[in-house]
Steps between C-alpha positions, in 0.01 A plus 500: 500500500825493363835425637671727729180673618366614838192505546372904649138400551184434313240790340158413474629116558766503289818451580792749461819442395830696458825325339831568623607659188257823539689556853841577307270674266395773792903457616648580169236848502578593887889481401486777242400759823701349748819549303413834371702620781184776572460565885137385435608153359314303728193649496505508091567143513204481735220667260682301187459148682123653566468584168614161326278344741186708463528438119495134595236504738338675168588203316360263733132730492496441169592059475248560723222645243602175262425254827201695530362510155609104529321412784117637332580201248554278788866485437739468837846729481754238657752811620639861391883506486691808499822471263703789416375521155102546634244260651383175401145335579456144464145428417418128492379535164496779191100569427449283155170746417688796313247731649603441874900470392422882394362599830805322734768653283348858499399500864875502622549824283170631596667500892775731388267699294302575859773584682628765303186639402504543883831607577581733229161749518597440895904667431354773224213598763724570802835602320441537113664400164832607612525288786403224312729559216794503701364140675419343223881590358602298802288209516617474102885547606751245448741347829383612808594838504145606373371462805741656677299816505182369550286650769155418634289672158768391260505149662124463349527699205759239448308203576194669283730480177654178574101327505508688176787374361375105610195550325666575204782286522279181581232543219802501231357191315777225538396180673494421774495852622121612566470707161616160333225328658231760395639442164453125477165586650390745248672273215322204658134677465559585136655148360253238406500193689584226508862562668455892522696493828815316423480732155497791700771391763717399209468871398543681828778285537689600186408857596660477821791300403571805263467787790692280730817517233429886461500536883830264487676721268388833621637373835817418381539844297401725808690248774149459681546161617136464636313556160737229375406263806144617398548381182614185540238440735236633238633205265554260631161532678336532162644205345398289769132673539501381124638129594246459764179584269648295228503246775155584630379468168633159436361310788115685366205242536737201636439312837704391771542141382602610156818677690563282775805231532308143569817304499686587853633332810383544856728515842408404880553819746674211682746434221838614518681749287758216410194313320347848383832581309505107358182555317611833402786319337276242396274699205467820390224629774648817731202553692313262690178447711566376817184313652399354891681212643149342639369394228691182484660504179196562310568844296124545383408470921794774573410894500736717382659714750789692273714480270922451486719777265797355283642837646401458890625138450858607356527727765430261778761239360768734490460577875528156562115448605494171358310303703268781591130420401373616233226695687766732626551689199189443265267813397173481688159622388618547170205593259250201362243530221243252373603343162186604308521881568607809252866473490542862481240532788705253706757667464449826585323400796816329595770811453239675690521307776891470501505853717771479766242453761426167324691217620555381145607848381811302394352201363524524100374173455069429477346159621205412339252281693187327421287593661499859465601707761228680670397856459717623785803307312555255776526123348208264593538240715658147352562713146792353290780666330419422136773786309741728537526853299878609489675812340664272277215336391266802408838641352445165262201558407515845430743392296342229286196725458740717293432883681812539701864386382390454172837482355619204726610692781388434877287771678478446885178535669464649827107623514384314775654449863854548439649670263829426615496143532875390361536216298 
């Protein structure tokens, strides 16, 4: 979910969400009617708000198709926001077999596809081409006045050509729209291994980052502020789709322990946040596990019950809760992982666990334990804390294995359970 969303429900369990911005979205296309000054205003505002939102509800059909498609791979769909610019669907995870990539980006076109081939043999049926003509010249119309006019036959002649138009619009190959990812799919089947798939996102990428500028440009030369918001969007989601394989690919065939910080101090839940920010001071650690009080001292007898943020800790101190407890303001649950697993395993299991319903969706720090935790995730009983996998410190070795920031710059990470951790 992202910030500034409301949650509308869940379809076919999962959950709906609509950010604020699409509301002024619907606003700013029910004003063009309402100050026509036309003695119908209000109910031409009416059918336009129904229109923007039965394109939307379109849009959310067809997110749907990708969660879909996702889910026969046995991959979870964390939510479906509505923006102003379209839909998004957070899956957990991006398929890694090309094959199955090819099927979740083509079933969200696919939806629109089905609707119109429904809708539009529906309109020329009852009221023929003409009818349709003349809705499909207001469901294409710029502002709000084009639907203005609309009644009940135009309103889904409209709709027909607008499921048109998003098939279309979405399979234009630039990553990460849904043609992009067919692209890397295809491109991915035909490149030899080994590294086929960070070849091909490296292309899609560049692809994308070149129809984002054209959008960009043809934006600013026709005034259409949304293809230039869509273009943006477009590249700066391509250059990260590209960051995040190069990362992927970095961390290939390396284990937990390989990644993990070994070298860390521990905090009491009884401990105050006066002591906290002392050892804070003290080194160069910003997160830290906090452990039980009852096991008298002895850290390898403690369990781990969560873990402190430099930022929750900052934030405390400021509003004076200095000789609050620790335990007040530590993350709980946060995500643990046995130190001989697949790193890249470990942590994907972890992002897809850092849903909101999680209670360490805001955790960005992993605790790795020995033993293992069990197959259900839950730690064992009397297991010790034996690592700690940071941003930072995957950032580092991403780094030293010479695939991202190759010129001596810093790349941030934030691919597993919070990509907005602030350092």
């Amino acid at each position: 979910m992202l910030r500034w969303s409301m949650k509308l429900g869940s379809l076919l369990g999962v959950p709906v969400y609509i950010h604020w911005t699409f509301l002024l979205l619907v606003g700013w296309f029910m004003a063009g009617p309402l100050m026509s000054g036309s003695p119908d205003a209000i109910n031409a505002a009416l059918r336009t708000g129904g229109f923007v939102l039965a394109i939307f509800g379109c849009v959310v059909l067809h997110e749907m198709g990708h969660a879909l498609a996702a889910r026969r791979y046995g991959i979870a769909t964390r939510d479906i926001t509505l923006l102003p610019i379209g839909g998004i669907a957070r899956l957990e995870r991006m398929p890694e077999q090309p094959a199955q990539e090819l099927v979740v980006a083509l079933a969200g076109p696919a939806v629109n596809v089905v609707i119109a081939a429904i809708i539009i043999p529906a309109v020329l049926a009852t009221e023929g081409l003409a009818a349709f003509t003349a809705g499909a010249d207001h469901g294409g119309a710029a502002g709000a006045e084009g639907a203005v006019a609309l009644h009940r036959t135009h309103f889904f002649a409209a709709l027909g050509s607008v499921n048109v138009f998003l098939v279309v619009f979405n399979m234009i190959p630039a990553l990460p729209m849904d043609g992009g990812r067919v692209l890397r799919a295809i491109l991915a089947m035909a490149l030899p291994p080994p590294n086929n798939r960070a070849k091909a996102t490296a292309a899609a990428a560049a692809v994308g980052q070149v129809i984002a500028i054209g959008f960009v440009m043809w934006g600013l030369f026709t005034g259409h502020i949304f293809l230039m918001l869509i273009g943006a969007f477009v590249f700066l989601g391509a250059g990260a789709e590209a960051q995040a394989e190069q990362f992927k690919s970095a961390l290939e065939g390396l284990t937990v322990r390989s990644a993990m910080l070994t070298r860390f101090r521990t905090l009491r839940a009884s401990h105050t946040l006066r002591h906290a920010a002392d050892e804070l001071l003290a080194g160069s650690q910003q997160d830290f596990p906090v452990l039980t009080d009852d096991a008298h001292g002895d850290d390898d007898a403690a369990a781990l019950v969560g873990v402190l943020m430099r930022t929750d800790l900052v934030r405390a101190m400021a509003s004076g809760q200095t000789d609050a407890p620790v335990s007040t303001i530590m993350q709980t649950g946060c995500a643990t992982v046995g130190e001989n697993e697949d790193l890249r395993s470990a942590l994907e299991r972890a992002r897809a666990s850092a849903a909101p319903e999680h209670a360490h969706a805001g955790c960005p720090v992993i605790a790795v334990v020995r033993p293992p935790p069990g197959p259900d995730g839950r730690v064992r009983a009397g297991a010790q804390i034996v690592g700690l996998i940071t941003p930072d410190n995957l950032t580092e070795l991403v780094m030293l294995r010479g695939t991202v920031g190759g010129t001596g710059g810093r790349a941030r990470v934030g691919s597993f359970p919070a990509a907005s951790h602030a350092r």
